[in-house]
Coordinates of C-alpha atoms in Angstrom, one line a residue:
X96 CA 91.7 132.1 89.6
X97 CA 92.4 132.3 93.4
X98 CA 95.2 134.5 94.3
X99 CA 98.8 132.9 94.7
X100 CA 102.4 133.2 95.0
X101 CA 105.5 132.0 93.9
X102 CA 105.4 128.6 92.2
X103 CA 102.0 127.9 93.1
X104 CA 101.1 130.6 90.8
X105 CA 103.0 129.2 87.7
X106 CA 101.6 125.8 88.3
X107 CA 97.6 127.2 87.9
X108 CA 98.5 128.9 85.3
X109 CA 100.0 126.3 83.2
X110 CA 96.8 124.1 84.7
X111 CA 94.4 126.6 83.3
X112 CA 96.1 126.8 79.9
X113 CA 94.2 123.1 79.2
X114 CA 92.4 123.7 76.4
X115 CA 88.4 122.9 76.1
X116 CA 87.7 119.3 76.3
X117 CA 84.3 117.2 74.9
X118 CA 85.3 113.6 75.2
X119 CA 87.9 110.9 76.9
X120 CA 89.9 109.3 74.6
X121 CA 90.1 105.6 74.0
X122 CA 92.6 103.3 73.9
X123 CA 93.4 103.6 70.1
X124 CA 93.2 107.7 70.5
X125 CA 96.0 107.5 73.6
X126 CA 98.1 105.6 71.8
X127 CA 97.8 107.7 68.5
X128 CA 98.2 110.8 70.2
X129 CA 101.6 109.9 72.3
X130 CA 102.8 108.1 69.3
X131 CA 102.6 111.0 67.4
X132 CA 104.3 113.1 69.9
X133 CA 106.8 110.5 70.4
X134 CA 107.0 110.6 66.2
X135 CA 107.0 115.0 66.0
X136 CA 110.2 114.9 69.1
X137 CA 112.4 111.6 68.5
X138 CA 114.9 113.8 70.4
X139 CA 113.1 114.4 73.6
X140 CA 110.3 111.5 73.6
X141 CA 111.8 107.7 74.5
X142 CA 108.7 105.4 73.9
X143 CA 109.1 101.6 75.5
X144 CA 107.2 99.1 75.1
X145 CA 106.8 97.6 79.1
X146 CA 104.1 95.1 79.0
X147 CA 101.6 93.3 77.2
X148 CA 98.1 93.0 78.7
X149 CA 96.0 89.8 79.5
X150 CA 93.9 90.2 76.0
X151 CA 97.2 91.3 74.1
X152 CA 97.3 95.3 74.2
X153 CA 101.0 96.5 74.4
X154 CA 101.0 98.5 77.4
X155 CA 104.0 101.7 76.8
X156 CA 105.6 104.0 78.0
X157 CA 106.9 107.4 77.4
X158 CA 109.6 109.4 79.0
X159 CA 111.1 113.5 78.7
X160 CA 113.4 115.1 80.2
X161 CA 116.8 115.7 82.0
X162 CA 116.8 114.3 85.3
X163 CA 118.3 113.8 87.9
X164 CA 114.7 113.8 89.8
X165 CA 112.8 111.6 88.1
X166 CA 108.7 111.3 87.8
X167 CA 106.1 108.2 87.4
X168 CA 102.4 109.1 86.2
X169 CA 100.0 106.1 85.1
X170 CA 96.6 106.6 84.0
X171 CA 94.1 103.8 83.7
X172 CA 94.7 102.1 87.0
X173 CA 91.3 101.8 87.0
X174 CA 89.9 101.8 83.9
X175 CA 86.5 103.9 84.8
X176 CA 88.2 107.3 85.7
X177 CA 89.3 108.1 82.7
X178 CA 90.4 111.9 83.6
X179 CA 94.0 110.6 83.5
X180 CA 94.1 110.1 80.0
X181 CA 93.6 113.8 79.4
X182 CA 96.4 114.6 82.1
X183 CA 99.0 112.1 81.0
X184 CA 98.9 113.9 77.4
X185 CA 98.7 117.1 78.2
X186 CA 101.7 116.7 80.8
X187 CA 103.8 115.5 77.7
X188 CA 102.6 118.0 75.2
X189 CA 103.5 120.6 77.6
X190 CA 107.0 119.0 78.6
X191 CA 107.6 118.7 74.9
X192 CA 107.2 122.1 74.0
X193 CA 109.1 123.8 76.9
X194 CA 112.7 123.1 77.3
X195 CA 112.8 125.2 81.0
X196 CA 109.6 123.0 82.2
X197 CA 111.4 119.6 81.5
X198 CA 114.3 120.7 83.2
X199 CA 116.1 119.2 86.7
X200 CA 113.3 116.0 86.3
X201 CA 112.9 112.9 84.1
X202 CA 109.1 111.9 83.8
X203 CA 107.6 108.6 82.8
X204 CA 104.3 108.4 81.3
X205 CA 102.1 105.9 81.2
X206 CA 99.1 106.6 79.2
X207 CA 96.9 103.5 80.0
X208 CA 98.3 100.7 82.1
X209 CA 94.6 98.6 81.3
X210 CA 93.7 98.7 78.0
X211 CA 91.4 95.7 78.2
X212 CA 89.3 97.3 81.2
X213 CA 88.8 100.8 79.1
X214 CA 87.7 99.5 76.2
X215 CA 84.7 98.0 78.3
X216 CA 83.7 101.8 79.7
X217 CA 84.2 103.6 75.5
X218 CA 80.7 103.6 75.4
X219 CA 80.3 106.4 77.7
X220 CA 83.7 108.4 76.6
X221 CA 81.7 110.6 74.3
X222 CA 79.0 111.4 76.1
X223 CA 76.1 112.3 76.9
X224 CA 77.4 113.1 80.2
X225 CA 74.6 112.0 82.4
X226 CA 74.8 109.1 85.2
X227 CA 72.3 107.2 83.6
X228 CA 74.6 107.0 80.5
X229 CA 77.3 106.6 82.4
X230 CA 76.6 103.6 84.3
X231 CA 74.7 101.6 81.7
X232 CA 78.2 102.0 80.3
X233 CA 80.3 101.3 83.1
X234 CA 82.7 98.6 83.7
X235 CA 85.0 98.3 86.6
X236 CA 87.5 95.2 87.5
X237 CA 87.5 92.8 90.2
X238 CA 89.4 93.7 93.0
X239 CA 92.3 90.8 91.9
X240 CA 91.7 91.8 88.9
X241 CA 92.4 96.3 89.3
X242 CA 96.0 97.1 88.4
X243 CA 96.2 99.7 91.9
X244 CA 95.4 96.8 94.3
X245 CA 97.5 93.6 92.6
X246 CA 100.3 94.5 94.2
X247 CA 102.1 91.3 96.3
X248 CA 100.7 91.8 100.1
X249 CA 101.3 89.6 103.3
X250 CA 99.9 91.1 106.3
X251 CA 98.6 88.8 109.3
X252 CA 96.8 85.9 107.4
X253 CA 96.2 88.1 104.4
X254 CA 98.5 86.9 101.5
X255 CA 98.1 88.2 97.5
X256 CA 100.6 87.2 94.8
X257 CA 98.7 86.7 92.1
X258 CA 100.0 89.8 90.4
X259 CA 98.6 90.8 87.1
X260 CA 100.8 91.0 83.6
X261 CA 100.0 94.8 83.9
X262 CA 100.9 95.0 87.1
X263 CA 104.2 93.8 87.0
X264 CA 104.8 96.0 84.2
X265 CA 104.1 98.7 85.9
X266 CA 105.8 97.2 89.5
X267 CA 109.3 96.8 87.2
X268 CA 108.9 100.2 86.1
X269 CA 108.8 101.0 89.8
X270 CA 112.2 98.8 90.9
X271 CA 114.0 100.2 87.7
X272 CA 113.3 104.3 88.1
X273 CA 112.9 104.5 91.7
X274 CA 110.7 107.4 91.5
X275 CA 110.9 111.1 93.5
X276 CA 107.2 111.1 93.0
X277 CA 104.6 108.8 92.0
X278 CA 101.1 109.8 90.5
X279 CA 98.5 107.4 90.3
X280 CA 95.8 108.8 88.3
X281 CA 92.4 108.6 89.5
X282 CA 88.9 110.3 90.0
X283 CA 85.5 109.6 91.5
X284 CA 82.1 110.1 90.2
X285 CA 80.1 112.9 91.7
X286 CA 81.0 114.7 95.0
X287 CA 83.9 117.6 95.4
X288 CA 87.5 117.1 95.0
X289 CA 89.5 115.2 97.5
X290 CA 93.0 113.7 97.8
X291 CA 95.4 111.3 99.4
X292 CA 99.0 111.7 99.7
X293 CA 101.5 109.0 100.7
X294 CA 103.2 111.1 103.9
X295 CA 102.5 115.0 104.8
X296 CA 104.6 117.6 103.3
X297 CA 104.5 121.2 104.3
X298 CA 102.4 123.8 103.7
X299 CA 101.0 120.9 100.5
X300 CA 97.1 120.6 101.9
X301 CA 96.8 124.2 101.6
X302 CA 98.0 123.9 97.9
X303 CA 95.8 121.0 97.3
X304 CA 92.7 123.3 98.3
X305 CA 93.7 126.5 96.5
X306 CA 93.9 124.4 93.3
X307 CA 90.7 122.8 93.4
X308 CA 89.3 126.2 94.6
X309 CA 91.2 128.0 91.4
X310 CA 88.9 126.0 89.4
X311 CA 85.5 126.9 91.0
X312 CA 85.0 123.0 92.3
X313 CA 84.3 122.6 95.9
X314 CA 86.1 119.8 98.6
X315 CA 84.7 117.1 99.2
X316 CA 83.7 117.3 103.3
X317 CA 81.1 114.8 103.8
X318 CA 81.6 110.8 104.4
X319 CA 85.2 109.7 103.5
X320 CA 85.7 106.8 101.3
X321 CA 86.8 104.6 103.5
X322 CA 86.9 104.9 107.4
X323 CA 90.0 103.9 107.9
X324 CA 92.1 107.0 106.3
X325 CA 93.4 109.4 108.7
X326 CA 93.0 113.6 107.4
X327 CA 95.8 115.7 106.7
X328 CA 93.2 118.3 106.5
X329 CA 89.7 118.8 104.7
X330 CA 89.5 116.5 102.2
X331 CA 93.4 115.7 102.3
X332 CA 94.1 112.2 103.5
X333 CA 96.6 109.4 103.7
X334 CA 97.0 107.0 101.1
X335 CA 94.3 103.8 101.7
X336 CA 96.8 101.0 103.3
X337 CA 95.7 97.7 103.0
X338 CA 96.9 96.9 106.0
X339 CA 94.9 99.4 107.4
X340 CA 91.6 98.0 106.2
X341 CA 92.4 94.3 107.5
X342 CA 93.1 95.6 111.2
X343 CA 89.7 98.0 110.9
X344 CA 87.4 94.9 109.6
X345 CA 89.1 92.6 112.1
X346 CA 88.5 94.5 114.9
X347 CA 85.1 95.0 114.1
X348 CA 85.4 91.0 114.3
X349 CA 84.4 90.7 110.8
X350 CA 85.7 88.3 108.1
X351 CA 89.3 89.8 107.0
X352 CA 89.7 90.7 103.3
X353 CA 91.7 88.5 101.2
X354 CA 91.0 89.0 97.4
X355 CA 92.7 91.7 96.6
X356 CA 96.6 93.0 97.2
X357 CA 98.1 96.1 98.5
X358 CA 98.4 99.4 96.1
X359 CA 101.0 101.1 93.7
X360 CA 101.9 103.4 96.5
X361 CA 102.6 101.2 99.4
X362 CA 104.7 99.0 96.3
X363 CA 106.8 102.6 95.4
X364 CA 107.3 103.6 98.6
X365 CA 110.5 101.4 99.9
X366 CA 112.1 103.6 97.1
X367 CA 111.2 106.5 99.3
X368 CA 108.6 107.9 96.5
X369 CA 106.3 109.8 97.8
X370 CA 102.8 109.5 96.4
X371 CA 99.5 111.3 95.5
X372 CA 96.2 110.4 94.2
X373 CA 93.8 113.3 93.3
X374 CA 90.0 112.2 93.1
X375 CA 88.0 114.5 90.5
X376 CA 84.2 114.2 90.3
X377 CA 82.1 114.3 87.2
X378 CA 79.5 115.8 88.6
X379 CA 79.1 118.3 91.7
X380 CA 76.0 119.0 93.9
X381 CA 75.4 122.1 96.7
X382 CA 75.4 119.9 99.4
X383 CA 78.9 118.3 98.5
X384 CA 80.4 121.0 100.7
X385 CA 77.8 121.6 103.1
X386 CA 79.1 121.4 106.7
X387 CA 75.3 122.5 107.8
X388 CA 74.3 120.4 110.5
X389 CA 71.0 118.7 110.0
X390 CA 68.1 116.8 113.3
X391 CA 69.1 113.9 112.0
X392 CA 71.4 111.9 114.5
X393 CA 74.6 110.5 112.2
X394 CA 74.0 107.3 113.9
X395 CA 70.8 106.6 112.6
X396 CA 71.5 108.1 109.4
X397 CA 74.5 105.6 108.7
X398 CA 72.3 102.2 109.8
X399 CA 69.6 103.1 107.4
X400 CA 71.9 104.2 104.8
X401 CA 73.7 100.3 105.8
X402 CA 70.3 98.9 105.2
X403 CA 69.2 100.2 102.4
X404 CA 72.4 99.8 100.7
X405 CA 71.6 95.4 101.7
X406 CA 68.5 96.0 100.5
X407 CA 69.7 97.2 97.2
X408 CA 72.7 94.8 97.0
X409 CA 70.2 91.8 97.8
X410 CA 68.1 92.4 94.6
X411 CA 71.0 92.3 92.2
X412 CA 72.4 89.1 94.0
X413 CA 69.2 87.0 93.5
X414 CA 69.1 88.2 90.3
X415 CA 72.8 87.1 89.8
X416 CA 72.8 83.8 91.4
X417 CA 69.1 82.8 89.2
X418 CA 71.7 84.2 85.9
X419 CA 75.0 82.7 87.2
X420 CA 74.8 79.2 85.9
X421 CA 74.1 81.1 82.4
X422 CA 76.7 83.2 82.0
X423 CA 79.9 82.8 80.4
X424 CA 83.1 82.7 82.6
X425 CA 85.3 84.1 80.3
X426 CA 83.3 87.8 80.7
X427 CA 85.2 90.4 82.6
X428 CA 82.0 91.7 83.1
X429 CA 80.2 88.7 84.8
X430 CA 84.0 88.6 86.7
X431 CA 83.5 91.5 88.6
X432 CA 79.7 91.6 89.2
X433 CA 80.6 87.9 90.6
X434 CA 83.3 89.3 92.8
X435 CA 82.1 92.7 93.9
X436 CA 78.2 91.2 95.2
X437 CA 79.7 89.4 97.8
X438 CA 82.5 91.7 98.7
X439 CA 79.4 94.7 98.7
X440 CA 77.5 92.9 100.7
X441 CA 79.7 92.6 103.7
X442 CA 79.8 96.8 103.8
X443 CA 76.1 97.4 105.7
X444 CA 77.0 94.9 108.8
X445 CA 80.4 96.8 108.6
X446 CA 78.8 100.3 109.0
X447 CA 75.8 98.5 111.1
X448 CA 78.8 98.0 113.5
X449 CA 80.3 101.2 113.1
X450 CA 77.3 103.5 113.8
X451 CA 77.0 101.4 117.1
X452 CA 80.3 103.3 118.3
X453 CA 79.2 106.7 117.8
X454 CA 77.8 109.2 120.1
X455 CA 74.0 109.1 119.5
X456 CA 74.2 112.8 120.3
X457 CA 76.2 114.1 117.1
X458 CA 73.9 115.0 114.3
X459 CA 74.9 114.4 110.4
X460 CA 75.6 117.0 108.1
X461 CA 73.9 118.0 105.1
X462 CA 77.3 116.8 103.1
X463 CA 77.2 113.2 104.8
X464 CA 73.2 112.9 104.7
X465 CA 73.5 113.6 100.6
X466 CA 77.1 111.4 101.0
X467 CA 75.5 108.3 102.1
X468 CA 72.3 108.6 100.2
X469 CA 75.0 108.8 96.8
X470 CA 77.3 105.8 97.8
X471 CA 74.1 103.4 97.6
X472 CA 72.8 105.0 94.5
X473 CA 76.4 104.5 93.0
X474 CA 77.0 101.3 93.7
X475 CA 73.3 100.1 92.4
X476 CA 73.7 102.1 89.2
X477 CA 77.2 100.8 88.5
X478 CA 76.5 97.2 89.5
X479 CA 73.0 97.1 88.5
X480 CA 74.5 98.3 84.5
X481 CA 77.2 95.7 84.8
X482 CA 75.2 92.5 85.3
X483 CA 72.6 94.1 83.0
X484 CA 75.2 94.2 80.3
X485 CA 76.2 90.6 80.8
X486 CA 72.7 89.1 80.5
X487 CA 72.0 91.1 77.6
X488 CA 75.4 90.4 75.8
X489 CA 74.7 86.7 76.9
X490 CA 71.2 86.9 75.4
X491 CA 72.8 88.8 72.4
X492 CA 74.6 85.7 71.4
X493 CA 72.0 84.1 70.4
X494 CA 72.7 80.8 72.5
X495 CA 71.5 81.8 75.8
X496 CA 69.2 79.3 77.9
X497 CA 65.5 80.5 78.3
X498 CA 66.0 80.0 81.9
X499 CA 68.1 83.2 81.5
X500 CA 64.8 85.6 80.0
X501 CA 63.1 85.4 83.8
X502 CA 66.2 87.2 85.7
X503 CA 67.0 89.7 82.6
X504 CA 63.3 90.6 82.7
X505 CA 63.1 91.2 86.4
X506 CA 67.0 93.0 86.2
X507 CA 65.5 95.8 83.3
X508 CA 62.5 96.4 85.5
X509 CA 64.5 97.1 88.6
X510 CA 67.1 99.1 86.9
X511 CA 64.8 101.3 84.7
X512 CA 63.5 102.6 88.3
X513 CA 67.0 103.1 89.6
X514 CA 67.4 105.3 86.6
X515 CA 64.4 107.1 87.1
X516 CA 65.3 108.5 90.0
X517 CA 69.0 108.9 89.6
X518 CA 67.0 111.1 86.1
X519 CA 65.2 112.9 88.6
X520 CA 68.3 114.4 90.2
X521 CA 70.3 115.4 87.1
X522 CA 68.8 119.1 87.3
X523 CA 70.6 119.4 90.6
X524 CA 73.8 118.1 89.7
X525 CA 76.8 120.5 87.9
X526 CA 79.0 118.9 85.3
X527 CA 82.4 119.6 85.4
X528 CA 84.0 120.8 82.7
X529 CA 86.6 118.1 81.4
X530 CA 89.3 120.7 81.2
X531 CA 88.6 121.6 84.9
X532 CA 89.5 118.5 85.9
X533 CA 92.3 117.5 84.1
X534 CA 93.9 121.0 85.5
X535 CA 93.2 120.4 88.8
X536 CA 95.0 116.6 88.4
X537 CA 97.9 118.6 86.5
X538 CA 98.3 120.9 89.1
X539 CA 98.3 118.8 91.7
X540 CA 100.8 116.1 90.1
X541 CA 103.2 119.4 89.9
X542 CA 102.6 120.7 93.1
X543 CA 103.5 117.7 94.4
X544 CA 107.2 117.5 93.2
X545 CA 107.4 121.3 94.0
X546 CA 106.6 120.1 97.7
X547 CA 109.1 117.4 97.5
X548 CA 111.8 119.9 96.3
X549 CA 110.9 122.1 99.0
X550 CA 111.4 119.5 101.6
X551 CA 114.5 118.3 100.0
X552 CA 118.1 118.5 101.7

């Protein structure tokens, strides 16, 4: 455990305490789990229902403690990062059982604000851990249709109010506790660890690094998420903005987004919450961390990284648009392959433009080469699996066309090589413990209100 002081220290050591970990629970197991907590303390636990989602789920919440601060977590924001789970339980296990650590705050506890997404990705909860499991499992939402970006937006000639059920539950949660903190509980896939805070706080990105460095995982210091996030520090950014991304696509001159809202975040904070969203990765790999520069110029390696990504992205939209008429429109599935293809697709001309502006002099490093190369993989694997899985459920029915066998052939072909070689590299990549992760998100969900005290009045 890396060397600390004061209440730094406590925090790791309460993080490291998670005990061993071999799956993500599911939807039923979340519920069982705080219900039961809820059932063993009736005099500590309040359990409310807050919402209902859009295929009938109640959607609850939990809250301990005294107050007056008072805390917001929600796990399941989006429904593929399912590390959240495992922190929004333990955090009330551990609240339950000591009367000095609920002390001085209230916290709210959302264990799953999208049931109806997670039970699309149970199939990979319990493993085998491998990305080629993992993303013939995968399901992730449309962007109108994630929870985090739903929120009501007008910005320029952007307007989104087609809020979700779930996300007004979890928006009226918002108005009604006017959180200190808010924790949005996220990870990523395979990379290091890297966050985003809502505002800087003292002497906080040096915490965020010691934790993630308590635990053995490294930063994440190649190719940000997005280009538009300004660094606190390695691996320590702003919260996304959605305002932010409109102004950087429409300077670039490119069609402005309009399909999606802004986030939980930008919602909370006209209550003066400050938030924080910790990305964990399943999987690590050497060159995650590896600021060694390489010959490559960056330029060159972001335009072919841009068109291979089109390359890829083109594939799985002829085979989507020769399936489309086939495909039932009730699928959440064939919803989001139908909304993220052409919202993909726009992304290599962005970064086609972008590598234009940089100095042809400044060569890549190792971290963004390997970066790059894994943000096409991704998005093929997890994309690829989705509209796999709605032809074959369509085909599973037992009604589909014939005209539907031809693009379902031509999909398994395609995909069975992306698997090969995502196969090939599993002997490089490090899988994360699952109590690793969930004590680096603990950690840095109570770091974070020890910031906030610090900074207090």
């Amino acid at each position: 455990m890396t060397a600390t002081n004061g209440p730094l220290r406590e925090i790791l050591e309460r993080a490291h305490r998670v005990p061993d970990l071999a799956h993500f629970p599911g939807v039923d197991e979340i519920n069982q789990r705080l219900d039961d907590l809820t059932e063993q303390h009736p005099d500590l636990v309040t359990r409310r229902r807050i919402g209902t989602s859009r295929l009938g789920d109640p959607i609850t919440m939990y809250s301990i403690g005294d107050g007056p601060e008072q805390a917001l977590v929600y796990a399941g924001v989006h429904p593929n990062e399912p590390i959240g789970f495992w922190t929004a339980i333990r955090l009330a296990e551990d609240l339950c059982a000591d009367a000095s650590f609920r002390a001085g705050c209230r916290w709210h506890i959302i264990g799953n604000i999208d049931p109806d997404g997670t039970r699309l990705n149970e199939g990979w909860f319990d493993g085998p851990f491998n990305r080629v499991h993992y993303t013939a499992n995968f399901y992730r939402p449309a962007p109108q249709e994630q929870v985090e970006w739903t929120f009501p937006f007008q910005y320029k000639d952007a307007y989104f109010d087609r809020v979700l059920p779930e996300t007004l539950a979890l928006m009226q949660v918002i108005d009604e506790v006017k959180p200190t903190i808010a924790v949005s509980l996220h990870n990523t896939e395979l990379g290091g660890v890297y966050y985003y805070v809502s505002r800087e706080l003292t002497g906080f990105v040096d915490e965020l690094h010691a934790i993630a460095a308590s635990f053995d995982l490294p930063l994440d210091l190649g190719e940000p998420e997005t280009p538009v996030v300004e660094p606190y520090g390695p691996a320590v950014y702003e919260m996304i903005s959605s305002k932010a991304v409109y102004d950087y696509v429409e300077a670039l001159g490119m069609p402005t987004p309009n399909d999606s809202g802004s986030s939980s975040s930008a919602y909370a904070a006209r209550h003066g919450t400050v938030s924080l969203v910790a990305e964990l990765p399943y999987w690590t790999h050497p060159s995650i961390d590896d600021q060694t520069p390489t010959e490559s110029p960056y330029q060159q390696v972001l335009a072919a990284a841009a068109d291979e990504l089109e390359s890829n992205l083109r594939t799985l939209d002829e085979i989507f648009r020769a399936a489309r008429p086939y495909l039932s429109d009730d699928s959440q599935l064939v919803r989001g392959v139908a909304a993220f293809l052409p919202y993909l697709l726009k992304r290599p001309e962005r970064e086609r433009r972008r590598a234009a502006e940089i100095d042809p002099e400044r060569r890549a490093t190792v971290a963004e080469v390997f970066g790059l190369g894994d943000i096409n993989r991704s998005f093929r694997l997890r994309y690829g699996g989705m509209l796999l899985r709605s032809l074959d459920g369509e085909i599973a029915r037992g009604s589909a066309s014939a005209a539907l066998y031809p693009p379902a052939k031509r999909l398994r072909a395609v995909y069975a090589e992306w698997q090969a070689e995502a196969r090939s590299l599993d002997e490089q990549l490090h899988t994360v413990p699952i109590k690793h992760l969930v004590g680096v998100q603990y950690a840095a969900t109570l770091a974070l209100l020890a910031a906030v005290r610090r900074e207090a009045p």
